[in-house]
JSON list of C-alpha atoms in Angstrom, two decimals:
[
{"chain": "A", "resi": 52, "resn": "MET", "atom": "CA", "xyz": [-13.37, -4.65, 19.06]},
{"chain": "A", "resi": 53, "resn": "ARG", "atom": "CA", "xyz": [-12.54, -4.68, 15.33]},
{"chain": "A", "resi": 54, "resn": "LYS", "atom": "CA", "xyz": [-8.84, -5.16, 16.11]},
{"chain": "A", "resi": 55, "resn": "PHE", "atom": "CA", "xyz": [-9.72, -8.08, 18.41]},
{"chain": "A", "resi": 56, "resn": "LEU", "atom": "CA", "xyz": [-11.94, -9.67, 15.76]},
{"chain": "A", "resi": 57, "resn": "ASN", "atom": "CA", "xyz": [-9.24, -9.32, 13.10]},
{"chain": "A", "resi": 58, "resn": "SER", "atom": "CA", "xyz": [-6.75, -10.97, 15.46]},
{"chain": "A", "resi": 59, "resn": "MET", "atom": "CA", "xyz": [-9.14, -13.85, 16.08]},
{"chain": "A", "resi": 60, "resn": "ILE", "atom": "CA", "xyz": [-9.75, -14.24, 12.34]},
{"chain": "A", "resi": 61, "resn": "GLY", "atom": "CA", "xyz": [-6.00, -14.30, 11.80]},
{"chain": "A", "resi": 62, "resn": "LEU", "atom": "CA", "xyz": [-5.57, -17.04, 14.39]},
{"chain": "A", "resi": 63, "resn": "MET", "atom": "CA", "xyz": [-8.39, -19.07, 12.84]},
{"chain": "A", "resi": 64, "resn": "LEU", "atom": "CA", "xyz": [-6.86, -18.65, 9.39]},
{"chain": "A", "resi": 65, "resn": "GLY", "atom": "CA", "xyz": [-3.47, -19.75, 10.69]},
{"chain": "A", "resi": 66, "resn": "ALA", "atom": "CA", "xyz": [-4.97, -22.82, 12.31]},
{"chain": "A", "resi": 67, "resn": "ALA", "atom": "CA", "xyz": [-6.86, -23.73, 9.16]},
{"chain": "A", "resi": 68, "resn": "LEU", "atom": "CA", "xyz": [-3.68, -23.46, 7.11]},
{"chain": "A", "resi": 69, "resn": "PHE", "atom": "CA", "xyz": [-1.76, -25.57, 9.61]},
{"chain": "A", "resi": 70, "resn": "PHE", "atom": "CA", "xyz": [-4.25, -28.42, 9.56]},
{"chain": "A", "resi": 71, "resn": "ALA", "atom": "CA", "xyz": [-5.31, -28.21, 5.91]},
{"chain": "A", "resi": 72, "resn": "ALA", "atom": "CA", "xyz": [-3.77, -30.36, 3.22]},
{"chain": "A", "resi": 73, "resn": "PRO", "atom": "CA", "xyz": [-3.80, -29.88, -0.56]},
{"chain": "A", "resi": 74, "resn": "ALA", "atom": "CA", "xyz": [-6.80, -31.49, -2.21]},
{"chain": "A", "resi": 75, "resn": "MET", "atom": "CA", "xyz": [-4.58, -33.31, -4.67]},
{"chain": "A", "resi": 76, "resn": "GLU", "atom": "CA", "xyz": [-0.94, -33.78, -5.51]},
{"chain": "A", "resi": 77, "resn": "SER", "atom": "CA", "xyz": [0.44, -32.20, -8.63]},
{"chain": "A", "resi": 78, "resn": "GLU", "atom": "CA", "xyz": [3.77, -31.51, -10.27]},
{"chain": "A", "resi": 79, "resn": "ALA", "atom": "CA", "xyz": [5.36, -28.24, -9.24]},
{"chain": "A", "resi": 80, "resn": "ALA", "atom": "CA", "xyz": [4.58, -25.36, -11.55]},
{"chain": "A", "resi": 81, "resn": "GLU", "atom": "CA", "xyz": [7.48, -23.71, -13.38]},
{"chain": "A", "resi": 82, "resn": "TYR", "atom": "CA", "xyz": [7.79, -19.99, -12.72]},
{"chain": "A", "resi": 83, "resn": "SER", "atom": "CA", "xyz": [10.07, -17.28, -11.42]},
{"chain": "A", "resi": 84, "resn": "VAL", "atom": "CA", "xyz": [9.33, -14.95, -8.51]},
{"chain": "A", "resi": 85, "resn": "ALA", "atom": "CA", "xyz": [10.00, -11.21, -8.46]},
{"chain": "A", "resi": 86, "resn": "PRO", "atom": "CA", "xyz": [10.42, -9.94, -4.87]},
{"chain": "A", "resi": 87, "resn": "ALA", "atom": "CA", "xyz": [7.70, -7.64, -3.56]},
{"chain": "A", "resi": 88, "resn": "ASP", "atom": "CA", "xyz": [6.82, -6.04, -0.24]},
{"chain": "A", "resi": 89, "resn": "ALA", "atom": "CA", "xyz": [3.20, -4.94, 0.11]},
{"chain": "A", "resi": 90, "resn": "ILE", "atom": "CA", "xyz": [0.04, -5.46, 2.12]},
{"chain": "A", "resi": 91, "resn": "LEU", "atom": "CA", "xyz": [-2.98, -6.48, 0.04]},
{"chain": "A", "resi": 92, "resn": "TYR", "atom": "CA", "xyz": [-6.43, -7.65, 1.11]},
{"chain": "A", "resi": 93, "resn": "THR", "atom": "CA", "xyz": [-8.42, -10.83, 0.59]},
{"chain": "A", "resi": 94, "resn": "ASN", "atom": "CA", "xyz": [-11.61, -10.70, -1.45]},
{"chain": "A", "resi": 95, "resn": "ASP", "atom": "CA", "xyz": [-14.40, -13.01, -2.61]},
{"chain": "A", "resi": 96, "resn": "ASN", "atom": "CA", "xyz": [-11.99, -14.75, -5.05]},
{"chain": "A", "resi": 97, "resn": "THR", "atom": "CA", "xyz": [-9.28, -15.58, -2.52]},
{"chain": "A", "resi": 98, "resn": "VAL", "atom": "CA", "xyz": [-8.06, -19.18, -2.50]},
{"chain": "A", "resi": 99, "resn": "ILE", "atom": "CA", "xyz": [-4.85, -20.04, -0.67]},
{"chain": "A", "resi": 100, "resn": "LEU", "atom": "CA", "xyz": [-2.52, -22.41, -2.50]},
{"chain": "A", "resi": 101, "resn": "SER", "atom": "CA", "xyz": [0.62, -24.32, -1.59]},
{"chain": "A", "resi": 102, "resn": "ASP", "atom": "CA", "xyz": [2.15, -23.51, -4.99]},
{"chain": "A", "resi": 103, "resn": "ALA", "atom": "CA", "xyz": [1.54, -21.09, -7.86]},
{"chain": "A", "resi": 104, "resn": "ASP", "atom": "CA", "xyz": [-0.90, -23.56, -9.35]},
{"chain": "A", "resi": 105, "resn": "ASP", "atom": "CA", "xyz": [-4.70, -23.66, -9.06]},
{"chain": "A", "resi": 106, "resn": "ALA", "atom": "CA", "xyz": [-4.56, -27.40, -8.39]},
{"chain": "A", "resi": 107, "resn": "SER", "atom": "CA", "xyz": [-2.65, -26.95, -5.11]},
{"chain": "A", "resi": 108, "resn": "VAL", "atom": "CA", "xyz": [-5.54, -25.74, -2.95]},
{"chain": "A", "resi": 109, "resn": "VAL", "atom": "CA", "xyz": [-4.86, -25.46, 0.78]},
{"chain": "A", "resi": 110, "resn": "LEU", "atom": "CA", "xyz": [-7.80, -23.29, 1.83]},
{"chain": "A", "resi": 111, "resn": "PRO", "atom": "CA", "xyz": [-10.66, -22.83, -0.69]},
{"chain": "A", "resi": 112, "resn": "GLU", "atom": "CA", "xyz": [-12.54, -20.10, 1.21]},
{"chain": "A", "resi": 113, "resn": "VAL", "atom": "CA", "xyz": [-11.17, -17.10, 3.09]},
{"chain": "A", "resi": 114, "resn": "ALA", "atom": "CA", "xyz": [-13.00, -14.18, 4.70]},
{"chain": "A", "resi": 115, "resn": "ALA", "atom": "CA", "xyz": [-12.77, -10.94, 2.72]},
{"chain": "A", "resi": 116, "resn": "ASP", "atom": "CA", "xyz": [-10.79, -7.83, 3.71]},
{"chain": "A", "resi": 117, "resn": "LEU", "atom": "CA", "xyz": [-8.05, -9.59, 5.70]},
{"chain": "A", "resi": 118, "resn": "PRO", "atom": "CA", "xyz": [-4.55, -8.03, 5.33]},
{"chain": "A", "resi": 119, "resn": "ILE", "atom": "CA", "xyz": [-2.02, -10.30, 3.61]},
{"chain": "A", "resi": 120, "resn": "GLN", "atom": "CA", "xyz": [1.75, -9.77, 3.45]},
{"chain": "A", "resi": 121, "resn": "VAL", "atom": "CA", "xyz": [2.86, -10.16, -0.17]},
{"chain": "A", "resi": 122, "resn": "THR", "atom": "CA", "xyz": [6.50, -11.20, -0.58]},
{"chain": "A", "resi": 123, "resn": "GLY", "atom": "CA", "xyz": [6.65, -11.79, -4.33]},
{"chain": "A", "resi": 124, "resn": "ILE", "atom": "CA", "xyz": [4.87, -11.90, -7.67]},
{"chain": "A", "resi": 125, "resn": "THR", "atom": "CA", "xyz": [5.25, -14.97, -9.86]},
{"chain": "A", "resi": 126, "resn": "SER", "atom": "CA", "xyz": [5.77, -14.96, -13.61]},
{"chain": "A", "resi": 127, "resn": "ASN", "atom": "CA", "xyz": [2.58, -17.00, -14.07]},
{"chain": "A", "resi": 128, "resn": "GLY", "atom": "CA", "xyz": [0.24, -14.57, -12.32]},
{"chain": "A", "resi": 129, "resn": "TYR", "atom": "CA", "xyz": [0.22, -15.40, -8.62]},
{"chain": "A", "resi": 130, "resn": "PHE", "atom": "CA", "xyz": [1.11, -13.53, -5.44]},
{"chain": "A", "resi": 131, "resn": "GLN", "atom": "CA", "xyz": [3.62, -15.21, -3.14]},
{"chain": "A", "resi": 132, "resn": "ILE", "atom": "CA", "xyz": [2.54, -14.54, 0.45]},
{"chain": "A", "resi": 133, "resn": "ALA", "atom": "CA", "xyz": [3.77, -15.06, 4.00]},
{"chain": "A", "resi": 134, "resn": "LEU", "atom": "CA", "xyz": [1.40, -16.48, 6.63]},
{"chain": "A", "resi": 135, "resn": "ASP", "atom": "CA", "xyz": [2.50, -17.70, 10.05]},
{"chain": "A", "resi": 136, "resn": "GLY", "atom": "CA", "xyz": [6.07, -18.04, 8.88]},
{"chain": "A", "resi": 137, "resn": "GLN", "atom": "CA", "xyz": [5.14, -20.16, 5.88]},
{"chain": "A", "resi": 138, "resn": "THR", "atom": "CA", "xyz": [5.02, -19.40, 2.16]},
{"chain": "A", "resi": 139, "resn": "PHE", "atom": "CA", "xyz": [1.76, -19.77, 0.24]},
{"chain": "A", "resi": 140, "resn": "TYR", "atom": "CA", "xyz": [0.31, -18.41, -3.00]},
{"chain": "A", "resi": 141, "resn": "ILE", "atom": "CA", "xyz": [-2.85, -16.62, -4.13]},
{"chain": "A", "resi": 142, "resn": "HIS", "atom": "CA", "xyz": [-3.95, -16.07, -7.71]},
{"chain": "A", "resi": 143, "resn": "GLY", "atom": "CA", "xyz": [-3.77, -12.48, -8.90]},
{"chain": "A", "resi": 144, "resn": "ILE", "atom": "CA", "xyz": [-7.56, -12.02, -8.79]},
{"chain": "A", "resi": 145, "resn": "GLY", "atom": "CA", "xyz": [-7.65, -13.13, -5.17]},
{"chain": "A", "resi": 146, "resn": "LEU", "atom": "CA", "xyz": [-6.04, -10.05, -3.60]},
{"chain": "A", "resi": 147, "resn": "SER", "atom": "CA", "xyz": [-7.12, -6.43, -3.81]},
{"chain": "A", "resi": 148, "resn": "ALA", "atom": "CA", "xyz": [-5.59, -3.08, -3.05]},
{"chain": "A", "resi": 149, "resn": "ALA", "atom": "CA", "xyz": [-6.84, -1.07, -0.12]},
{"chain": "A", "resi": 150, "resn": "LYS", "atom": "CA", "xyz": [-10.51, -0.05, -0.04]},
{"chain": "A", "resi": 151, "resn": "THR", "atom": "CA", "xyz": [-10.90, 2.06, 3.08]},
{"chain": "A", "resi": 152, "resn": "ASP", "atom": "CA", "xyz": [-9.03, 4.91, 4.72]},
{"chain": "A", "resi": 153, "resn": "ARG", "atom": "CA", "xyz": [-7.97, 2.56, 7.50]},
{"chain": "A", "resi": 154, "resn": "GLN", "atom": "CA", "xyz": [-6.58, -0.01, 5.08]},
{"chain": "A", "resi": 155, "resn": "VAL", "atom": "CA", "xyz": [-4.71, 2.69, 3.15]},
{"chain": "A", "resi": 156, "resn": "TYR", "atom": "CA", "xyz": [-3.30, 4.05, 6.41]},
{"chain": "A", "resi": 157, "resn": "ASP", "atom": "CA", "xyz": [-2.19, 0.60, 7.60]},
{"chain": "A", "resi": 158, "resn": "ILE", "atom": "CA", "xyz": [-0.41, -0.13, 4.32]},
{"chain": "A", "resi": 159, "resn": "MET", "atom": "CA", "xyz": [1.34, 3.23, 4.27]},
{"chain": "A", "resi": 160, "resn": "MET", "atom": "CA", "xyz": [2.48, 2.93, 7.88]},
{"chain": "A", "resi": 161, "resn": "ALA", "atom": "CA", "xyz": [3.86, -0.53, 7.10]},
{"chain": "A", "resi": 162, "resn": "GLN", "atom": "CA", "xyz": [6.20, 1.22, 4.68]},
{"chain": "A", "resi": 163, "resn": "LYS", "atom": "CA", "xyz": [8.06, 2.69, 7.65]},
{"chain": "A", "resi": 164, "resn": "ALA", "atom": "CA", "xyz": [9.93, -0.60, 7.69]},
{"chain": "A", "resi": 165, "resn": "VAL", "atom": "CA", "xyz": [11.19, 0.22, 4.17]},
{"chain": "A", "resi": 166, "resn": "PHE", "atom": "CA", "xyz": [11.50, 3.99, 4.65]},
{"chain": "A", "resi": 167, "resn": "PRO", "atom": "CA", "xyz": [12.30, 4.53, 8.35]},
{"chain": "A", "resi": 168, "resn": "GLU", "atom": "CA", "xyz": [12.25, 7.91, 10.05]},
{"chain": "A", "resi": 169, "resn": "GLY", "atom": "CA", "xyz": [15.44, 9.83, 9.31]},
{"chain": "A", "resi": 170, "resn": "MET", "atom": "CA", "xyz": [16.52, 7.67, 6.37]},
{"chain": "A", "resi": 171, "resn": "HIS", "atom": "CA", "xyz": [18.68, 9.70, 3.97]},
{"chain": "A", "resi": 172, "resn": "TRP", "atom": "CA", "xyz": [16.54, 10.66, 0.96]},
{"chain": "A", "resi": 173, "resn": "THR", "atom": "CA", "xyz": [17.33, 13.44, -1.52]},
{"chain": "A", "resi": 174, "resn": "ASN", "atom": "CA", "xyz": [16.79, 14.35, -5.17]},
{"chain": "A", "resi": 175, "resn": "ASP", "atom": "CA", "xyz": [19.32, 11.64, -6.01]},
{"chain": "A", "resi": 176, "resn": "ASN", "atom": "CA", "xyz": [16.61, 9.08, -5.16]},
{"chain": "A", "resi": 177, "resn": "TYR", "atom": "CA", "xyz": [14.23, 8.16, -7.99]},
{"chain": "A", "resi": 178, "resn": "TYR", "atom": "CA", "xyz": [11.08, 6.01, -8.12]},
{"chain": "A", "resi": 179, "resn": "ALA", "atom": "CA", "xyz": [9.10, 4.95, -11.22]},
{"chain": "A", "resi": 180, "resn": "TRP", "atom": "CA", "xyz": [5.40, 5.49, -10.46]},
{"chain": "A", "resi": 181, "resn": "LYS", "atom": "CA", "xyz": [2.45, 3.30, -11.44]},
{"chain": "A", "resi": 182, "resn": "GLY", "atom": "CA", "xyz": [-0.06, 6.13, -10.98]},
{"chain": "A", "resi": 183, "resn": "GLY", "atom": "CA", "xyz": [0.13, 7.27, -14.58]},
{"chain": "A", "resi": 184, "resn": "THR", "atom": "CA", "xyz": [0.10, 11.03, -14.08]},
{"chain": "A", "resi": 185, "resn": "TYR", "atom": "CA", "xyz": [3.90, 11.07, -14.19]},
{"chain": "A", "resi": 186, "resn": "THR", "atom": "CA", "xyz": [6.33, 8.33, -15.13]},
{"chain": "A", "resi": 187, "resn": "GLY", "atom": "CA", "xyz": [8.16, 8.79, -11.85]},
{"chain": "A", "resi": 188, "resn": "GLY", "atom": "CA", "xyz": [9.77, 11.30, -9.56]},
{"chain": "A", "resi": 189, "resn": "PHE", "atom": "CA", "xyz": [12.93, 12.26, -7.70]},
{"chain": "A", "resi": 190, "resn": "GLY", "atom": "CA", "xyz": [13.27, 13.12, -4.04]},
{"chain": "A", "resi": 191, "resn": "CYS", "atom": "CA", "xyz": [10.01, 14.07, -2.32]},
{"chain": "A", "resi": 192, "resn": "ALA", "atom": "CA", "xyz": [7.91, 13.02, -5.31]},
{"chain": "A", "resi": 193, "resn": "GLY", "atom": "CA", "xyz": [9.65, 9.65, -5.59]},
{"chain": "A", "resi": 194, "resn": "PHE", "atom": "CA", "xyz": [9.02, 8.86, -1.92]},
{"chain": "A", "resi": 195, "resn": "ALA", "atom": "CA", "xyz": [5.34, 9.84, -2.15]},
{"chain": "A", "resi": 196, "resn": "PHE", "atom": "CA", "xyz": [4.94, 7.75, -5.31]},
{"chain": "A", "resi": 197, "resn": "ALA", "atom": "CA", "xyz": [6.53, 4.68, -3.68]},
{"chain": "A", "resi": 198, "resn": "VAL", "atom": "CA", "xyz": [4.27, 4.82, -0.61]},
{"chain": "A", "resi": 199, "resn": "SER", "atom": "CA", "xyz": [1.25, 5.49, -2.83]},
{"chain": "A", "resi": 200, "resn": "ASP", "atom": "CA", "xyz": [1.99, 2.43, -4.98]},
{"chain": "A", "resi": 201, "resn": "ALA", "atom": "CA", "xyz": [2.20, 0.22, -1.90]},
{"chain": "A", "resi": 202, "resn": "ALA", "atom": "CA", "xyz": [-1.36, 1.23, -1.01]},
{"chain": "A", "resi": 203, "resn": "PHE", "atom": "CA", "xyz": [-2.98, 1.49, -4.44]},
{"chain": "A", "resi": 204, "resn": "GLY", "atom": "CA", "xyz": [-1.02, -0.78, -6.78]},
{"chain": "A", "resi": 205, "resn": "ASP", "atom": "CA", "xyz": [-1.46, 0.30, -10.39]},
{"chain": "A", "resi": 206, "resn": "THR", "atom": "CA", "xyz": [-4.66, 2.35, -9.88]},
{"chain": "A", "resi": 207, "resn": "LYS", "atom": "CA", "xyz": [-4.36, 5.51, -11.96]},
{"chain": "A", "resi": 208, "resn": "ALA", "atom": "CA", "xyz": [-4.27, 8.92, -10.30]},
{"chain": "A", "resi": 209, "resn": "VAL", "atom": "CA", "xyz": [-6.48, 11.93, -10.98]},
{"chain": "A", "resi": 210, "resn": "ILE", "atom": "CA", "xyz": [-5.41, 15.53, -10.41]},
{"chain": "A", "resi": 211, "resn": "HIS", "atom": "CA", "xyz": [-7.79, 18.02, -8.76]},
{"chain": "A", "resi": 212, "resn": "LYS", "atom": "CA", "xyz": [-7.77, 21.13, -6.55]},
{"chain": "A", "resi": 213, "resn": "ASP", "atom": "CA", "xyz": [-10.79, 20.47, -4.31]},
{"chain": "A", "resi": 214, "resn": "TYR", "atom": "CA", "xyz": [-9.21, 20.98, -0.89]},
{"chain": "A", "resi": 215, "resn": "THR", "atom": "CA", "xyz": [-12.50, 20.10, 0.81]},
{"chain": "A", "resi": 216, "resn": "ASN", "atom": "CA", "xyz": [-12.04, 16.56, -0.52]},
{"chain": "A", "resi": 217, "resn": "ILE", "atom": "CA", "xyz": [-8.59, 15.47, 0.71]},
{"chain": "A", "resi": 218, "resn": "LYS", "atom": "CA", "xyz": [-8.35, 11.76, 1.51]},
{"chain": "A", "resi": 219, "resn": "VAL", "atom": "CA", "xyz": [-5.89, 9.51, 3.29]},
{"chain": "A", "resi": 220, "resn": "GLY", "atom": "CA", "xyz": [-3.32, 8.42, 0.72]},
{"chain": "A", "resi": 221, "resn": "ASP", "atom": "CA", "xyz": [-3.66, 11.50, -1.49]},
{"chain": "A", "resi": 222, "resn": "ILE", "atom": "CA", "xyz": [-0.43, 13.07, -2.71]},
{"chain": "A", "resi": 223, "resn": "LEU", "atom": "CA", "xyz": [-0.32, 16.83, -2.23]},
{"chain": "A", "resi": 224, "resn": "ARG", "atom": "CA", "xyz": [1.92, 19.18, -4.15]},
{"chain": "A", "resi": 225, "resn": "VAL", "atom": "CA", "xyz": [2.58, 22.06, -1.76]},
{"chain": "A", "resi": 226, "resn": "ASP", "atom": "CA", "xyz": [4.66, 25.22, -1.40]},
{"chain": "A", "resi": 227, "resn": "ASN", "atom": "CA", "xyz": [3.77, 26.51, -4.87]},
{"chain": "A", "resi": 228, "resn": "ASP", "atom": "CA", "xyz": [4.30, 23.11, -6.51]},
{"chain": "A", "resi": 229, "resn": "THR", "atom": "CA", "xyz": [7.83, 22.64, -5.14]},
{"chain": "A", "resi": 230, "resn": "HIS", "atom": "CA", "xyz": [7.32, 19.76, -2.66]},
{"chain": "A", "resi": 231, "resn": "SER", "atom": "CA", "xyz": [5.29, 16.53, -2.45]},
{"chain": "A", "resi": 232, "resn": "VAL", "atom": "CA", "xyz": [3.77, 14.96, 0.66]},
{"chain": "A", "resi": 233, "resn": "ILE", "atom": "CA", "xyz": [1.43, 12.01, 1.14]},
{"chain": "A", "resi": 234, "resn": "VAL", "atom": "CA", "xyz": [-1.53, 12.27, 3.52]},
{"chain": "A", "resi": 235, "resn": "LEU", "atom": "CA", "xyz": [-1.62, 9.96, 6.55]},
{"chain": "A", "resi": 236, "resn": "GLU", "atom": "CA", "xyz": [-4.51, 11.62, 8.37]},
{"chain": "A", "resi": 237, "resn": "VAL", "atom": "CA", "xyz": [-7.10, 14.29, 7.59]},
{"chain": "A", "resi": 238, "resn": "ARG", "atom": "CA", "xyz": [-8.13, 16.55, 10.47]},
{"chain": "A", "resi": 239, "resn": "GLU", "atom": "CA", "xyz": [-10.66, 19.37, 10.58]},
{"chain": "A", "resi": 240, "resn": "GLN", "atom": "CA", "xyz": [-8.12, 22.14, 10.05]},
{"chain": "A", "resi": 241, "resn": "SER", "atom": "CA", "xyz": [-4.97, 20.26, 9.05]},
{"chain": "A", "resi": 242, "resn": "VAL", "atom": "CA", "xyz": [-3.41, 17.14, 7.57]},
{"chain": "A", "resi": 243, "resn": "ILE", "atom": "CA", "xyz": [-0.72, 14.80, 8.90]},
{"chain": "A", "resi": 244, "resn": "VAL", "atom": "CA", "xyz": [1.76, 13.78, 6.22]},
{"chain": "A", "resi": 245, "resn": "ALA", "atom": "CA", "xyz": [4.80, 11.68, 5.38]},
{"chain": "A", "resi": 246, "resn": "GLU", "atom": "CA", "xyz": [7.47, 13.06, 3.09]},
{"chain": "A", "resi": 247, "resn": "GLY", "atom": "CA", "xyz": [10.86, 12.47, 1.54]},
{"chain": "A", "resi": 248, "resn": "ASN", "atom": "CA", "xyz": [13.68, 14.97, 1.03]},
{"chain": "A", "resi": 249, "resn": "TYR", "atom": "CA", "xyz": [12.57, 16.80, 4.18]},
{"chain": "A", "resi": 250, "resn": "ASN", "atom": "CA", "xyz": [15.92, 18.10, 5.44]},
{"chain": "A", "resi": 251, "resn": "ALA", "atom": "CA", "xyz": [17.44, 15.47, 3.10]},
{"chain": "A", "resi": 252, "resn": "SER", "atom": "CA", "xyz": [15.63, 12.61, 4.85]},
{"chain": "A", "resi": 253, "resn": "ILE", "atom": "CA", "xyz": [12.38, 10.69, 5.32]},
{"chain": "A", "resi": 254, "resn": "HIS", "atom": "CA", "xyz": [9.97, 12.19, 7.84]},
{"chain": "A", "resi": 255, "resn": "TRP", "atom": "CA", "xyz": [6.67, 10.80, 9.15]},
{"chain": "A", "resi": 256, "resn": "GLY", "atom": "CA", "xyz": [4.03, 12.80, 11.01]},
{"chain": "A", "resi": 257, "resn": "ARG", "atom": "CA", "xyz": [4.39, 16.50, 10.17]},
{"chain": "A", "resi": 258, "resn": "GLU", "atom": "CA", "xyz": [1.18, 18.50, 10.58]},
{"chain": "A", "resi": 259, "resn": "ILE", "atom": "CA", "xyz": [0.31, 21.09, 7.90]},
{"chain": "A", "resi": 260, "resn": "SER", "atom": "CA", "xyz": [-2.65, 23.45, 8.20]},
{"chain": "A", "resi": 261, "resn": "LYS", "atom": "CA", "xyz": [-5.18, 23.24, 5.39]},
{"chain": "A", "resi": 262, "resn": "ALA", "atom": "CA", "xyz": [-4.83, 26.98, 4.93]},
{"chain": "A", "resi": 263, "resn": "ALA", "atom": "CA", "xyz": [-1.16, 26.48, 4.02]},
{"chain": "A", "resi": 264, "resn": "LEU", "atom": "CA", "xyz": [-1.98, 23.92, 1.32]},
{"chain": "A", "resi": 265, "resn": "THR", "atom": "CA", "xyz": [-3.73, 26.18, -1.15]},
{"chain": "A", "resi": 266, "resn": "ASP", "atom": "CA", "xyz": [-1.81, 28.40, -3.54]},
{"chain": "A", "resi": 267, "resn": "PRO", "atom": "CA", "xyz": [-2.06, 29.17, -7.27]},
{"chain": "A", "resi": 268, "resn": "TYR", "atom": "CA", "xyz": [0.27, 26.36, -8.37]},
{"chain": "A", "resi": 269, "resn": "SER", "atom": "CA", "xyz": [-0.28, 23.43, -5.98]},
{"chain": "A", "resi": 270, "resn": "TYR", "atom": "CA", "xyz": [-2.72, 20.53, -6.45]},
{"chain": "A", "resi": 271, "resn": "ILE", "atom": "CA", "xyz": [-3.86, 17.10, -5.26]},
{"chain": "A", "resi": 272, "resn": "MET", "atom": "CA", "xyz": [-3.26, 13.68, -6.84]},
{"chain": "A", "resi": 273, "resn": "THR", "atom": "CA", "xyz": [-5.80, 11.07, -5.73]},
{"chain": "A", "resi": 274, "resn": "ARG", "atom": "CA", "xyz": [-6.16, 7.37, -6.60]},
{"chain": "A", "resi": 275, "resn": "TYR", "atom": "CA", "xyz": [-9.68, 6.89, -5.24]}
]
């Protein structure tokens, strides 16, 4: 039912954008756009614009918690977005990172388009992390950091070792602190993970028992 309602909301939003017109004409704002690829969510401050300019309103009110494909970030503080094959803009305060396990899961799974199953990925691959605990990581850590950033943006991570409190999107250091995985699903006795540098490639969906996670050197990085 929720999936059906979200689809209907998406259709209504698309129709509103198609028929809406900017409230007033204005000169185009001057800015540059840095490419981005992420799913963020609408909130109570979301206003959809035809340009990276608050005067170019297309839709002044949008329901909260709708997933939005972000395609770029402008130099003057707006997200460039894709809706129904068209380009629009939302001010930086109008989109939020994931809030629920389901939203985190959806964002991470969307990263399969960037990091497909079997993609070559080794310690030669590096990613600079926004989580703050480390500046970045190679190989398995770099992959986990990249997927984590897609879901949580620049939210800072916290390290802990409470294995009764593992959440979707947590990064686990495993095998005596020699390998990183990111949690896709938490089950009663196990977790389902995605990982890089697994046989020199990207792998989605491995199941690891919770008993195998705990050792003297491993730990959890969470951004909740």
